[in-house]
mmCIF file of C-alpha atoms and ligand atoms in Angstrom:
data_model
loop_
_atom_site.group_PDB
_atom_site.id
_atom_site.type_symbol
_atom_site.label_atom_id
_atom_site.label_comp_id
_atom_site.label_asym_id
_atom_site.label_seq_id
_atom_site.Cartn_x
_atom_site.Cartn_y
_atom_site.Cartn_z
ATOM 1 C CA MET A 1 -18.549 -19.356 23.303
ATOM 2 C CA THR A 2 -15.367 -18.734 25.222
ATOM 3 C CA ASN A 3 -14.312 -15.317 26.408
ATOM 4 C CA LEU A 4 -12.017 -13.232 24.251
ATOM 5 C CA LEU A 5 -11.028 -11.124 27.252
ATOM 6 C CA GLU A 6 -11.154 -12.146 30.878
ATOM 7 C CA VAL A 7 -9.978 -9.719 33.528
ATOM 8 C CA GLN A 8 -9.790 -11.273 36.988
ATOM 9 C CA GLY A 9 -9.152 -9.374 40.211
ATOM 10 C CA LEU A 10 -7.219 -6.589 38.512
ATOM 11 C CA CYS A 11 -5.666 -4.127 40.957
ATOM 12 C CA ALA A 12 -3.440 -1.126 40.273
ATOM 13 C CA ARG A 13 -1.543 0.772 42.934
ATOM 14 C CA SER A 14 0.721 3.763 43.026
ATOM 15 C CA GLY A 15 2.698 3.620 46.259
ATOM 16 C CA ASP A 16 0.104 3.271 49.027
ATOM 17 C CA LYS A 17 -2.713 4.532 46.817
ATOM 18 C CA THR A 18 -5.076 1.928 45.354
ATOM 19 C CA ILE A 19 -6.315 3.197 42.005
ATOM 20 C CA ILE A 20 -8.316 0.162 40.926
ATOM 21 C CA ASP A 21 -9.306 -2.663 43.211
ATOM 22 C CA SER A 22 -10.320 -6.206 42.214
ATOM 23 C CA ILE A 23 -11.865 -5.436 38.857
ATOM 24 C CA SER A 24 -13.225 -8.440 36.963
ATOM 25 C CA LEU A 25 -14.892 -8.308 33.586
ATOM 26 C CA ASN A 26 -15.215 -10.392 30.466
ATOM 27 C CA ILE A 27 -16.045 -9.983 26.805
ATOM 28 C CA LYS A 28 -16.778 -12.562 24.123
ATOM 29 C CA PRO A 29 -15.959 -12.094 20.434
ATOM 30 C CA GLY A 30 -18.428 -9.705 18.834
ATOM 31 C CA GLU A 31 -19.727 -8.377 22.155
ATOM 32 C CA THR A 32 -19.870 -4.812 23.386
ATOM 33 C CA ALA A 33 -19.137 -4.042 27.016
ATOM 34 C CA VAL A 34 -19.333 -0.546 28.439
ATOM 35 C CA ILE A 35 -17.478 0.977 31.378
ATOM 36 C CA LEU A 36 -19.165 3.956 33.016
ATOM 37 C CA GLY A 37 -18.161 5.898 36.067
ATOM 38 C CA PRO A 38 -17.483 9.333 37.488
ATOM 39 C CA ASN A 39 -14.309 11.268 36.634
ATOM 40 C CA GLY A 40 -11.260 9.783 38.277
ATOM 41 C CA ALA A 41 -12.984 6.448 39.013
ATOM 42 C CA GLY A 42 -10.217 4.432 37.358
ATOM 43 C CA LYS A 43 -11.754 3.736 33.930
ATOM 44 C CA SER A 44 -8.725 4.748 31.867
ATOM 45 C CA THR A 45 -6.461 2.896 34.283
ATOM 46 C CA ILE A 46 -8.364 -0.319 33.477
ATOM 47 C CA ALA A 47 -8.106 0.398 29.742
ATOM 48 C CA ARG A 48 -4.375 1.071 29.972
ATOM 49 C CA ALA A 49 -3.727 -2.013 32.104
ATOM 50 C CA ILE A 50 -5.332 -4.244 29.455
ATOM 51 C CA MET A 51 -3.098 -2.660 26.792
ATOM 52 C CA GLY A 52 -0.023 -2.996 29.024
ATOM 53 C CA LEU A 53 0.451 0.761 29.342
ATOM 54 C CA GLY A 54 1.222 2.668 32.512
ATOM 55 C CA ASP A 55 3.734 2.600 35.309
ATOM 56 C CA LEU A 56 1.576 1.414 38.212
ATOM 57 C CA HIS A 57 1.973 -1.721 40.287
ATOM 58 C CA TYR A 58 -0.503 -4.226 38.860
ATOM 59 C CA SER A 59 -1.833 -7.516 40.179
ATOM 60 C CA GLY A 60 -4.552 -9.894 38.999
ATOM 61 C CA GLN A 61 -4.914 -11.625 35.655
ATOM 62 C CA ILE A 62 -5.690 -10.495 32.153
ATOM 63 C CA ILE A 63 -6.449 -13.417 29.873
ATOM 64 C CA PHE A 64 -6.806 -12.729 26.164
ATOM 65 C CA ASP A 65 -7.684 -15.380 23.616
ATOM 66 C CA GLY A 66 -7.110 -18.077 26.246
ATOM 67 C CA LYS A 67 -3.635 -16.894 27.283
ATOM 68 C CA ASP A 68 -2.539 -14.994 30.369
ATOM 69 C CA LEU A 69 -0.965 -11.776 29.104
ATOM 70 C CA GLY A 70 1.326 -11.638 32.135
ATOM 71 C CA LYS A 71 3.992 -9.059 31.435
ATOM 72 C CA ALA A 72 3.483 -8.998 27.641
ATOM 73 C CA THR A 73 4.624 -5.704 26.097
ATOM 74 C CA ILE A 74 2.271 -3.218 24.463
ATOM 75 C CA ASP A 75 3.562 -4.320 21.082
ATOM 76 C CA ALA A 76 2.943 -8.010 21.843
ATOM 77 C CA ARG A 77 -0.607 -7.194 22.956
ATOM 78 C CA ALA A 78 -1.220 -5.183 19.792
ATOM 79 C CA ARG A 79 0.011 -8.106 17.685
ATOM 80 C CA LYS A 80 -2.362 -10.438 19.531
ATOM 81 C CA GLY A 81 -5.211 -8.171 18.444
ATOM 82 C CA ILE A 82 -5.797 -5.583 21.172
ATOM 83 C CA PHE A 83 -6.298 -1.969 20.160
ATOM 84 C CA LEU A 84 -6.587 1.032 22.476
ATOM 85 C CA SER A 85 -7.710 4.424 21.286
ATOM 86 C CA PHE A 86 -6.202 7.347 23.133
ATOM 87 C CA GLN A 87 -8.328 9.676 25.218
ATOM 88 C CA SER A 88 -6.039 12.519 24.085
ATOM 89 C CA PRO A 89 -4.432 11.473 20.761
ATOM 90 C CA VAL A 90 -0.859 12.717 20.518
ATOM 91 C CA GLU A 91 0.467 14.760 17.601
ATOM 92 C CA ILE A 92 3.231 13.050 15.666
ATOM 93 C CA PRO A 93 4.940 15.726 13.571
ATOM 94 C CA GLY A 94 6.681 14.448 10.463
ATOM 95 C CA LEU A 95 4.853 11.106 10.315
ATOM 96 C CA PRO A 96 1.730 10.680 8.223
ATOM 97 C CA LEU A 97 -0.900 8.178 9.354
ATOM 98 C CA ASN A 98 -0.512 6.138 6.156
ATOM 99 C CA GLU A 99 3.146 5.456 6.862
ATOM 100 C CA ILE A 100 2.465 4.439 10.441
ATOM 101 C CA LEU A 101 -0.276 2.059 9.354
ATOM 102 C CA ARG A 102 1.776 0.500 6.572
ATOM 103 C CA ALA A 103 4.649 -0.064 9.010
ATOM 104 C CA ALA A 104 2.221 -1.586 11.525
ATOM 105 C CA ASN A 105 0.799 -3.906 8.866
ATOM 106 C CA GLU A 106 4.266 -4.982 7.798
ATOM 107 C CA ALA A 107 5.265 -5.656 11.400
ATOM 108 C CA ARG A 108 2.224 -7.939 11.604
ATOM 109 C CA LYS A 109 3.220 -9.668 8.364
ATOM 110 C CA LYS A 110 -0.032 -8.463 6.809
ATOM 111 C CA LYS A 111 1.279 -7.885 3.333
ATOM 112 C CA MET A 112 -1.021 -5.515 1.504
ATOM 113 C CA ARG A 113 -0.475 -4.063 -1.937
ATOM 114 C CA LEU A 114 -0.170 -0.303 -1.953
ATOM 115 C CA THR A 115 -3.245 0.091 -4.141
ATOM 116 C CA ASP A 116 -5.322 -2.163 -1.861
ATOM 117 C CA PHE A 117 -4.116 -0.203 1.153
ATOM 118 C CA GLN A 118 -4.992 3.103 -0.488
ATOM 119 C CA LEU A 119 -8.406 1.851 -1.515
ATOM 120 C CA LYS A 120 -9.237 0.566 1.951
ATOM 121 C CA MET A 121 -7.984 3.755 3.575
ATOM 122 C CA ALA A 122 -10.069 5.873 1.189
ATOM 123 C CA GLU A 123 -13.215 3.876 2.042
ATOM 124 C CA ILE A 124 -12.603 4.233 5.761
ATOM 125 C CA LEU A 125 -11.921 7.976 5.581
ATOM 126 C CA GLU A 126 -15.089 8.453 3.569
ATOM 127 C CA ALA A 127 -17.172 6.419 6.031
ATOM 128 C CA LEU A 128 -15.867 8.659 8.816
ATOM 129 C CA ASP A 129 -16.473 11.910 6.891
ATOM 130 C CA LEU A 130 -12.753 12.687 6.937
ATOM 131 C CA GLU A 131 -11.056 14.384 3.994
ATOM 132 C CA PRO A 132 -9.452 11.992 1.452
ATOM 133 C CA PHE A 133 -5.965 13.361 2.183
ATOM 134 C CA ALA A 134 -6.198 12.869 5.962
ATOM 135 C CA GLY A 135 -3.905 9.843 5.701
ATOM 136 C CA THR A 136 -1.113 11.809 4.051
ATOM 137 C CA ARG A 137 -1.099 14.611 6.638
ATOM 138 C CA GLU A 138 1.101 14.433 9.740
ATOM 139 C CA LEU A 139 -0.771 12.376 12.328
ATOM 140 C CA ASN A 140 -3.050 14.522 14.488
ATOM 141 C CA VAL A 141 -1.146 17.725 13.642
ATOM 142 C CA ASN A 142 -3.626 20.574 13.064
ATOM 143 C CA PHE A 143 -6.607 18.206 13.088
ATOM 144 C CA SER A 144 -9.601 19.300 15.193
ATOM 145 C CA GLY A 145 -10.444 17.440 18.404
ATOM 146 C CA GLY A 146 -13.275 15.549 16.705
ATOM 147 C CA GLU A 147 -11.126 14.672 13.694
ATOM 148 C CA LYS A 148 -8.407 13.265 15.956
ATOM 149 C CA LYS A 149 -10.980 10.946 17.526
ATOM 150 C CA LYS A 150 -12.147 9.826 14.087
ATOM 151 C CA LEU A 151 -8.520 9.177 13.101
ATOM 152 C CA GLU A 152 -8.267 6.802 16.067
ATOM 153 C CA ILE A 153 -11.216 4.869 14.638
ATOM 154 C CA ALA A 154 -9.633 4.912 11.171
ATOM 155 C CA GLN A 155 -6.568 3.250 12.720
ATOM 156 C CA MET A 156 -8.753 0.649 14.395
ATOM 157 C CA MET A 157 -10.489 -0.155 11.112
ATOM 158 C CA MET A 158 -7.175 -0.500 9.269
ATOM 159 C CA LEU A 159 -5.510 -2.641 11.956
ATOM 160 C CA GLU A 160 -8.533 -4.966 12.400
ATOM 161 C CA PRO A 161 -8.099 -5.853 16.070
ATOM 162 C CA LYS A 162 -10.070 -8.602 17.838
ATOM 163 C CA LEU A 163 -10.728 -6.277 20.770
ATOM 164 C CA ALA A 164 -10.995 -2.499 20.483
ATOM 165 C CA ILE A 165 -10.890 -0.517 23.712
ATOM 166 C CA LEU A 166 -12.338 2.909 22.984
ATOM 167 C CA ASP A 167 -11.618 5.385 25.777
ATOM 168 C CA GLU A 168 -13.922 8.425 25.535
ATOM 169 C CA ILE A 169 -13.812 8.209 21.771
ATOM 170 C CA ASP A 170 -16.879 10.461 21.592
ATOM 171 C CA SER A 171 -15.540 13.446 23.553
ATOM 172 C CA GLY A 172 -15.156 16.421 21.229
ATOM 173 C CA LEU A 173 -17.644 15.052 18.705
ATOM 174 C CA ASP A 174 -20.775 17.033 17.929
ATOM 175 C CA VAL A 175 -24.193 15.355 18.044
ATOM 176 C CA ASP A 176 -24.254 14.441 14.345
ATOM 177 C CA ALA A 177 -20.694 13.131 14.373
ATOM 178 C CA ALA A 178 -21.396 10.999 17.462
ATOM 179 C CA ASN A 179 -24.512 9.516 15.821
ATOM 180 C CA LYS A 180 -22.548 8.818 12.668
ATOM 181 C CA LEU A 181 -19.711 7.203 14.603
ATOM 182 C CA SER A 182 -22.175 4.945 16.415
ATOM 183 C CA LYS A 183 -23.389 3.676 13.033
ATOM 184 C CA VAL A 184 -19.815 3.213 11.754
ATOM 185 C CA LEU A 185 -18.920 1.207 14.878
ATOM 186 C CA PHE A 186 -22.058 -0.902 14.488
ATOM 187 C CA ASP A 187 -21.362 -1.691 10.816
ATOM 188 C CA TYR A 188 -17.718 -2.440 11.499
ATOM 189 C CA GLN A 189 -18.617 -4.858 14.290
ATOM 190 C CA LYS A 190 -21.181 -6.580 12.088
ATOM 191 C CA ASN A 191 -18.562 -7.085 9.360
ATOM 192 C CA THR A 192 -15.639 -8.152 11.533
ATOM 193 C CA ASN A 193 -17.055 -9.543 14.814
ATOM 194 C CA VAL A 194 -14.713 -7.208 16.727
ATOM 195 C CA ALA A 195 -15.384 -6.957 20.468
ATOM 196 C CA TYR A 196 -15.663 -3.471 21.958
ATOM 197 C CA LEU A 197 -14.849 -2.250 25.429
ATOM 198 C CA ILE A 198 -16.191 1.284 25.459
ATOM 199 C CA VAL A 199 -15.454 3.875 28.121
ATOM 200 C CA THR A 200 -17.895 6.751 27.774
ATOM 201 C CA HIS A 201 -19.995 9.436 29.428
ATOM 202 C CA ASN A 202 -22.143 9.918 26.390
ATOM 203 C CA LEU A 203 -24.845 7.384 25.618
ATOM 204 C CA ARG A 204 -25.233 8.691 22.085
ATOM 205 C CA ILE A 205 -22.224 6.712 20.913
ATOM 206 C CA LEU A 206 -23.972 3.528 22.109
ATOM 207 C CA HIS A 207 -27.215 4.350 20.335
ATOM 208 C CA LYS A 208 -26.771 1.940 17.399
ATOM 209 C CA LEU A 209 -24.771 -0.692 19.277
ATOM 210 C CA LYS A 210 -26.167 -3.734 21.015
ATOM 211 C CA VAL A 211 -24.756 -3.375 24.510
ATOM 212 C CA ASP A 212 -24.134 -6.761 26.131
ATOM 213 C CA ARG A 213 -22.915 -5.623 29.548
ATOM 214 C CA VAL A 214 -22.423 -2.446 31.519
ATOM 215 C CA TYR A 215 -19.842 -2.129 34.280
ATOM 216 C CA ILE A 216 -20.074 0.803 36.684
ATOM 217 C CA ILE A 217 -16.782 1.766 38.316
ATOM 218 C CA LYS A 218 -16.737 3.997 41.387
ATOM 219 C CA SER A 219 -13.600 4.867 43.355
ATOM 220 C CA GLY A 220 -11.678 2.098 41.623
ATOM 221 C CA LYS A 221 -14.195 -0.607 42.491
ATOM 222 C CA LEU A 222 -16.841 -2.415 40.491
ATOM 223 C CA ALA A 223 -20.075 -0.890 41.845
ATOM 224 C CA ALA A 224 -22.599 -2.632 39.547
ATOM 225 C CA ILE A 225 -22.925 -4.875 36.519
ATOM 226 C CA GLY A 226 -25.993 -4.677 34.328
ATOM 227 C CA ASN A 227 -27.428 -4.219 30.864
ATOM 228 C CA LYS A 228 -28.783 -1.299 28.861
ATOM 229 C CA GLU A 229 -31.350 -0.616 31.638
ATOM 230 C CA LEU A 230 -28.484 0.327 33.908
ATOM 231 C CA LEU A 231 -27.336 2.867 31.321
ATOM 232 C CA LYS A 232 -30.737 4.542 31.410
ATOM 233 C CA GLN A 233 -30.711 4.556 35.201
ATOM 234 C CA VAL A 234 -27.335 6.315 35.232
ATOM 235 C CA GLN A 235 -28.472 8.815 32.651
ATOM 236 C CA GLU A 236 -31.515 9.707 34.735
ATOM 237 C CA ASN A 237 -30.087 9.615 38.259
ATOM 238 C CA GLY A 238 -26.298 9.800 37.911
ATOM 239 C CA PHE A 239 -24.007 7.512 39.869
ATOM 240 C CA LYS A 240 -25.226 8.441 43.377
ATOM 241 C CA ASN A 241 -27.472 5.489 44.105
ATOM 242 C CA ILE A 242 -25.368 2.817 42.460
HETATM 243 P P1 LIG B 1 -11.013 7.940 34.827
HETATM 244 O O1 LIG B 1 -10.533 7.483 33.489
HETATM 245 O O2 LIG B 1 -12.089 7.069 35.401
HETATM 246 O O3 LIG B 1 -11.441 9.375 34.839
HETATM 247 P P2 LIG B 1 -8.273 7.391 35.638
HETATM 248 O O4 LIG B 1 -8.175 5.924 35.484
HETATM 249 O O5 LIG B 1 -7.627 8.232 34.589
HETATM 250 O O6 LIG B 1 -9.796 7.825 35.864
HETATM 251 O O7 LIG B 1 -7.617 7.807 37.021
HETATM 252 C C1 LIG B 1 -8.077 7.268 38.261
HETATM 253 C C2 LIG B 1 -7.322 7.934 39.403
HETATM 254 O O8 LIG B 1 -5.986 7.433 39.442
HETATM 255 C C3 LIG B 1 -7.194 9.441 39.277
HETATM 256 O O9 LIG B 1 -7.324 9.992 40.576
HETATM 257 C C4 LIG B 1 -5.792 9.633 38.749
HETATM 258 O O10 LIG B 1 -5.257 10.878 39.126
HETATM 259 C C5 LIG B 1 -5.056 8.487 39.400
HETATM 260 N N1 LIG B 1 -3.891 7.995 38.627
HETATM 261 C C6 LIG B 1 -3.898 7.509 37.362
HETATM 262 N N2 LIG B 1 -2.652 7.161 36.971
HETATM 263 C C7 LIG B 1 -1.843 7.435 38.010
HETATM 264 C C8 LIG B 1 -0.430 7.316 38.245
HETATM 265 N N3 LIG B 1 0.381 6.819 37.297
HETATM 266 N N4 LIG B 1 0.048 7.696 39.448
HETATM 267 C C9 LIG B 1 -0.768 8.190 40.403
HETATM 268 N N5 LIG B 1 -2.100 8.333 40.247
HETATM 269 C C10 LIG B 1 -2.625 7.974 39.081
HETATM 270 MG MG1 LIG B 2 -10.362 8.467 31.650
#
């Protein structure tokens, strides 16, 4: 099976400062890859670079679905099927989630009848234990931290990307909510074959998922590649000996 995402020698610099250095990773359709690393290691910078966000100087290649993304815009990447959840979701006063999602679907020429949209949205909100009216409220305004993270996942499930990059999607979730989200992510992957690139500190979110590869990032560099065993090692001993 060919790779859905191939990152080769990705570097990001700000002036003289190297933020990430020669990062390479790959993910096939339906796989789950995990990025772990200490605070400030460069994890979110990798996530943003794949989505085409950020104002750093980038070099290296990002190949998605067989094509070099080059200087493709964020919008072009989203249309190709890349989704990035925000580490700190922004409040969008005046705009309900439903309207944003319907506009996004229309922009992608995914015509969906209003009733089908509403039905799908209702199912997703229920699966995430969000209130049925969450889609009609202004996006992220007056939602709790955990609810904002769940709303990011609701957007993923509505937009049906090929690759979902989830950056600290579990921060702010209590133990039960994190367990539940792990199950929702597992079921969604089983149904859609979505590939996940998950940035996390919390192994609970990975509990239900089959983890195909683990990448440890330290000081902007790839320090180790492994499997679920490596996760356990990090949980027990931290990042010191890696
Ligand atoms: P992580 O997600 O692993 O905690 P980040 O990728 O957010 O780390 O950041 C890595 C480092 O790069 C941090 O020291 C951060 O301050 C720095 N950094 C990120 N973006 C920029 C930028 N646009 N300009 C300068 N430094 C940045
Ligand atoms: Mg981060």
